[in-house]
XYZ file of C-alpha atoms in Angstrom:
418
model
C -10.373 153.504 107.008
C -10.649 154.152 103.167
C -7.177 154.684 101.648
C -8.233 155.289 97.709
C -11.142 155.316 95.599
C -10.992 154.283 91.937
C -13.777 154.758 89.451
C -13.967 152.060 86.701
C -16.260 152.246 83.599
C -18.041 149.305 81.784
C -14.982 148.807 79.387
C -12.574 148.408 82.458
C -10.732 151.762 82.196
C -9.933 153.539 85.456
C -11.052 157.066 84.693
C -10.600 158.718 88.119
C -8.778 158.008 91.298
C -8.488 159.701 94.748
C -6.256 159.026 97.477
C -6.574 160.124 101.083
C -3.811 158.640 103.040
C -0.949 157.204 100.734
C -1.007 156.710 97.034
C -2.119 153.179 96.341
C -0.817 151.813 92.971
C -3.396 151.169 90.241
C -2.135 147.647 89.978
C -4.305 146.627 93.003
C -7.203 146.952 90.653
C -5.794 143.852 88.674
C -7.598 141.670 91.511
C -10.847 143.347 90.748
C -10.514 142.988 86.928
C -9.762 139.245 87.552
C -12.907 138.838 89.724
C -14.937 140.782 86.904
C -13.800 138.335 84.196
C -15.062 135.524 86.359
C -18.464 136.998 87.049
C -20.981 136.625 84.020
C -22.481 139.946 84.689
C -21.433 143.299 86.108
C -23.842 142.845 89.036
C -22.381 139.398 89.905
C -18.896 140.892 90.786
C -18.216 140.128 94.599
C -18.631 143.288 96.700
C -15.692 142.249 98.746
C -12.498 141.176 97.210
C -9.502 140.290 99.537
C -6.045 140.743 98.120
C -2.486 140.057 99.898
C -2.145 143.605 101.433
C -5.553 145.274 100.753
C -9.410 144.705 100.657
C -11.370 145.928 97.582
C -14.936 146.818 98.324
C -17.224 147.998 95.402
C -20.417 149.147 94.412
C -21.879 149.121 90.772
C -24.231 151.924 89.941
C -25.145 153.968 86.631
C -22.512 151.279 84.626
C -19.630 152.565 86.956
C -17.735 150.569 89.493
C -16.883 152.619 92.576
C -14.012 150.710 94.201
C -12.519 151.562 97.695
C -9.282 150.205 98.884
C -8.894 149.618 102.510
C -5.849 148.176 104.426
C -7.169 147.224 107.854
C -10.417 145.457 109.140
C -13.459 147.625 108.599
C -17.059 146.606 108.675
C -17.969 146.287 105.038
C -21.334 147.681 105.034
C -19.988 150.802 106.487
C -17.795 151.381 103.407
C -20.482 150.098 100.964
C -22.992 152.624 102.537
C -20.438 155.362 102.035
C -20.073 154.615 98.331
C -23.680 154.609 97.812
C -23.816 158.097 99.477
C -20.963 159.224 97.058
C -23.036 158.199 94.218
C -26.232 159.730 95.512
C -24.210 162.948 96.081
C -22.904 163.244 92.655
C -26.439 162.583 91.296
C -27.528 165.508 93.495
C -24.885 167.818 92.245
C -24.823 166.922 88.561
C -28.371 165.699 87.932
C -27.134 162.428 86.649
C -24.177 160.307 87.812
C -22.184 159.371 84.470
C -18.705 158.965 83.345
C -18.918 162.054 80.980
C -20.651 164.130 83.777
C -17.873 163.186 86.339
C -15.185 163.909 83.871
C -16.783 167.379 82.956
C -16.909 168.402 86.595
C -13.628 166.677 87.696
C -12.642 169.642 89.884
C -15.935 169.837 91.870
C -15.797 165.745 92.106
C -12.367 166.191 93.761
C -13.401 169.119 96.059
C -16.598 167.071 97.271
C -14.552 163.885 97.784
C -12.108 165.925 99.906
C -14.943 167.076 102.141
C -16.803 163.774 102.417
C -13.630 161.921 103.732
C -11.102 163.365 106.202
C -7.862 161.337 106.171
C -9.970 158.412 105.067
C -12.821 158.823 107.527
C -16.372 160.040 106.702
C -16.774 163.687 107.531
C -19.654 165.626 105.852
C -21.864 163.278 103.877
C -25.126 165.380 104.151
C -26.024 167.005 100.925
C -27.178 170.215 102.514
C -23.793 170.746 104.332
C -21.776 169.778 101.122
C -23.631 172.285 99.031
C -22.909 175.228 101.473
C -19.152 173.995 101.424
C -19.015 173.553 97.780
C -21.411 175.159 95.428
C -23.036 172.953 92.787
C -21.698 173.749 89.284
C -23.717 176.027 87.029
C -22.893 177.575 83.704
C -22.484 180.936 85.036
C -20.426 179.897 88.124
C -18.138 177.891 85.637
C -17.656 180.976 83.409
C -17.023 183.300 86.446
C -14.458 180.732 87.917
C -12.766 180.419 84.490
C -12.316 184.190 84.314
C -11.405 184.991 87.849
C -9.616 181.711 88.743
C -11.868 181.154 91.784
C -13.225 177.935 93.031
C -16.584 176.569 93.974
C -15.535 176.166 97.688
C -17.686 178.463 99.901
C -16.284 181.132 102.222
C -18.082 180.231 105.413
C -18.335 177.115 107.414
C -21.992 175.702 106.970
C -24.358 176.729 109.632
C -25.480 173.074 110.072
C -22.058 171.873 111.141
C -22.231 174.127 114.240
C -25.824 173.062 115.161
C -27.076 169.958 116.911
C -28.919 168.920 113.656
C -26.107 168.872 111.154
C -28.307 167.730 108.269
C -30.446 170.882 108.312
C -29.075 174.354 107.590
C -30.503 177.347 109.687
C -32.420 180.288 108.350
C -34.339 178.178 105.549
C -37.159 180.196 103.993
C -39.734 179.298 101.455
C -42.899 181.044 100.064
C -44.534 177.736 99.456
C -44.045 175.232 102.301
C -44.710 171.542 101.168
C -43.740 168.085 102.280
C -43.995 165.226 99.802
C -43.218 161.531 100.682
C -43.036 158.713 98.270
C -43.633 155.088 99.503
C -41.828 152.947 96.919
C -41.786 149.283 97.137
C -39.710 146.717 94.991
C -41.014 143.252 94.881
C -38.236 140.454 94.248
C -39.969 136.975 93.486
C -39.441 133.494 92.095
C -42.550 131.896 90.870
C -42.240 128.099 89.981
C -43.920 126.282 87.076
C -47.271 125.572 88.714
C -47.562 129.334 89.757
C -46.635 128.848 93.488
C -44.150 131.234 95.050
C -40.734 129.858 95.803
C -39.423 133.110 97.477
C -40.854 136.678 97.661
C -39.654 139.682 99.451
C -40.262 143.402 99.362
C -37.551 146.046 99.588
C -39.270 149.483 100.368
C -38.178 153.085 100.814
C -39.816 156.296 101.980
C -38.184 159.165 99.911
C -39.086 162.647 101.047
C -38.911 166.091 99.498
C -39.337 168.532 102.272
C -39.306 172.367 101.664
C -40.307 173.898 104.841
C -39.244 177.355 106.470
C -37.609 177.404 109.869
C -36.886 174.359 112.047
C -40.009 172.181 111.654
C -40.436 169.200 113.849
C -42.390 166.379 112.045
C -44.232 163.189 113.142
C -45.216 160.563 110.733
C -47.575 157.624 111.842
C -48.578 154.459 110.087
C -51.918 152.503 109.965
C -49.940 149.221 110.307
C -46.192 149.957 111.562
C -45.933 146.354 112.655
C -45.105 145.531 109.091
C -41.915 147.298 109.405
C -39.489 144.987 111.451
C -36.279 145.201 109.339
C -35.787 148.960 109.105
C -32.839 151.438 108.479
C -33.397 155.039 109.214
C -31.964 158.395 108.183
C -29.992 159.970 111.180
C -32.718 162.637 111.760
C -35.192 159.992 112.970
C -35.471 159.673 116.843
C -34.993 156.010 117.316
C -36.283 155.863 121.019
C -39.610 157.228 120.017
C -39.920 154.705 117.009
C -39.037 151.853 119.516
C -41.497 152.745 122.101
C -44.449 154.261 120.110
C -43.716 152.978 116.392
C -44.019 156.738 115.296
C -41.173 158.504 113.128
C -40.454 161.859 114.788
C -37.673 163.931 113.066
C -36.542 167.329 112.235
C -36.127 166.761 108.455
C -33.184 167.742 106.166
C -33.837 170.553 103.683
C -34.666 169.127 100.252
C -34.516 165.567 99.082
C -33.538 162.743 101.362
C -34.275 159.125 102.121
C -36.265 158.870 105.437
C -36.120 155.140 105.750
C -35.537 151.888 104.099
C -37.124 148.535 105.054
C -37.307 144.882 104.030
C -40.585 142.500 104.309
C -39.702 138.964 103.739
C -42.471 137.114 105.494
C -44.039 134.997 102.759
C -47.604 135.506 103.977
C -47.175 139.276 103.789
C -45.856 139.434 100.299
C -48.851 139.469 97.744
C -47.915 138.702 94.105
C -49.532 141.352 91.993
C -49.175 139.625 88.631
C -49.255 136.130 87.151
C -48.140 134.457 83.937
C -49.750 131.600 82.068
C -47.320 129.931 80.055
C -47.167 127.013 77.649
C -43.692 126.509 76.188
C -42.894 123.199 74.645
C -40.206 121.587 72.421
C -40.691 118.306 70.773
C -37.962 115.620 70.362
C -38.481 114.682 66.585
C -39.520 118.071 65.347
C -37.642 121.304 64.585
C -40.535 123.445 65.868
C -41.699 124.335 69.221
C -44.647 126.070 70.699
C -44.532 129.417 72.770
C -47.533 130.924 74.392
C -47.688 133.205 77.381
C -50.477 135.383 78.861
C -49.874 138.104 81.523
C -52.578 139.003 84.003
C -53.091 140.997 87.238
C -53.991 139.575 90.639
C -54.292 141.227 94.051
C -53.837 144.763 92.824
C -56.857 146.372 94.616
C -58.203 147.519 91.436
C -55.128 149.393 90.503
C -53.743 149.299 86.905
C -50.578 147.364 86.195
C -48.478 149.486 83.711
C -44.944 149.540 82.196
C -45.048 145.837 81.774
C -41.843 144.331 79.983
C -41.471 140.523 79.407
C -37.995 139.175 78.641
C -36.765 135.610 78.227
C -33.174 134.201 77.337
C -34.137 131.344 75.079
C -31.912 128.136 74.692
C -28.976 128.045 72.399
C -30.731 125.621 69.898
C -33.464 128.147 69.096
C -32.867 129.597 65.412
C -35.939 132.128 65.272
C -39.377 132.715 66.757
C -42.406 133.648 64.860
C -44.811 135.294 67.369
C -47.918 137.334 67.337
C -48.649 139.694 70.254
C -52.146 140.694 71.139
C -50.834 144.115 72.240
C -47.455 145.882 72.451
C -44.261 145.168 70.439
C -41.829 142.124 70.573
C -38.268 141.682 69.426
C -36.208 138.432 69.256
C -32.428 138.814 68.771
C -31.276 135.515 66.948
C -27.672 136.316 68.135
C -28.054 136.684 71.759
C -31.350 134.416 71.733
C -33.110 137.327 73.779
C -36.853 137.693 73.406
C -38.248 141.072 74.723
C -41.894 141.913 74.658
C -43.073 145.478 75.566
C -46.510 144.907 76.804
C -47.514 148.441 78.266
C -50.684 148.569 80.321
C -52.639 145.479 81.282
C -56.376 145.575 80.614
C -57.979 142.979 82.815
C -60.856 142.684 80.415
C -58.602 141.734 77.513
C -55.319 140.095 78.823
C -52.184 140.496 76.823
C -50.863 137.310 75.166
C -47.838 136.509 72.824
C -48.259 133.267 70.771
C -46.442 131.594 68.000
C -43.757 129.012 67.057
C -40.175 128.325 67.739
C -37.636 127.256 65.122
C -34.849 124.911 66.299
C -31.645 123.775 64.780
C -32.233 120.649 62.780
C -30.633 117.455 64.053
C -30.021 118.768 67.669
C -31.763 117.329 70.670
C -34.521 119.272 72.369
C -33.358 121.864 75.070
C -32.719 120.300 78.580
C -34.716 122.838 80.334
C -37.391 125.456 79.440
C -36.409 129.202 79.685
C -37.308 131.406 82.587
C -39.437 134.616 82.092
C -38.309 137.833 83.564
C -40.965 140.563 84.471
C -40.817 144.404 84.840
C -43.864 146.290 85.942
C -45.227 149.410 87.945
C -48.338 149.875 89.770
C -49.116 153.500 90.823
C -50.860 154.387 94.075
C -50.397 150.815 95.769
C -47.925 149.691 98.218
C -48.100 145.849 97.837
C -47.037 145.149 101.442
C -50.172 147.016 102.716
C -48.164 149.773 104.334
C -50.295 152.978 104.819
C -49.346 156.279 106.191
C -51.997 157.402 108.895
C -51.123 160.890 109.298
C -48.363 163.643 109.191
C -48.219 166.452 111.832
C -45.949 169.517 112.161
C -44.767 171.190 115.400
C -42.478 174.119 116.104
C -43.776 176.449 113.374
C -47.073 178.268 112.945
C -47.825 178.055 109.197
C -49.765 175.302 107.565
C -47.610 173.180 105.031
C -49.076 171.358 102.000
C -48.606 167.614 102.379
C -48.709 164.831 99.954
C -47.970 161.004 100.165
C -47.691 158.887 96.978
C -47.388 155.066 96.606
C -45.709 152.811 93.994
C -44.887 149.148 93.671
C -42.512 147.886 90.821
C -40.794 144.735 90.097
C -37.253 144.135 91.154
C -35.860 140.754 90.240
C -39.051 139.123 89.253
C -38.627 135.649 87.487
C -41.147 133.060 86.357
C -39.830 129.388 85.763
C -41.431 127.507 82.984
């Protein structure tokens, strides 16, 4: 399975390595560095890189590459999913997953990795179990460990590992019993010059924070479950019940977890919540060009579009831009040629616009193509696919829990061509 794991920072330094079977030389990462040089951006490094004797599988998160080294044929998604689980575990343990935090807690990191993989095969990947095996670091615990020479490793085997529900520990008690679910959808889209959609798809997740006493059994039903056709579940979900009734039935893990992730790619189901009107023109004879963009909402069910950020990579021939925004602030970097406009909230009565002129290098021909516009935004209390939770019921316990559902739509890779 996984022989070794290397953690590489943005500047290309290997700052942590862990070996499970035999020690693999760091020189194997040279193939990864070559692929990194060929890729224009960190996100474009191929996730699977074959070498003469190994395969390198990597994920890039929080400005860190997590590179796994394997020697035999393994389903790549299996390894990639495990690497994402490692990142999520570090985030759960330390609050943030950064190079500084990993270096500061290097002992705990090695202890956690030792438990997550046994001889290269996944063993304990549930956060609840890991936290019983290895206590998360606190200032007090660190001081005590330094004085006494003890470690964060727990004395007893986690109760969850001995039960039929390994993701939930036994004997959980809370004074306030609550279950919160966040439906978060990310929309990826490419819009052409005329405003029609070339591609659009939604990546959605339902994240849960469940703090319930005992061993509750939950069922979650949807108004329109047929929307969910391409779905990936947490192991706690009873798949047979979902297949027959389209109801999520599960004994939840304790604390935060991802209940399911889904993908909606049918063009007719993906509504585009914002539009951009643009007029970007460069003249042949003149060293001046015109730049006008207006952002507006559509199909948002009356919800406010907020956190709007517009960015555009201008052509190399652009020297400077003199622009006036109707709201927000804008910055143009004449070195990188990147224009950024922080719009904020969109008021439908007074649409935000950015207008002005573009200065081009004298004597150069006009740019071959117009720049593309990238968009970031957030819409609270709206799932753009139309997914709606119908009801959440609890069985197996007598008390009445507090329940809450929140929806959010945000932009993933949202691009408008001009």
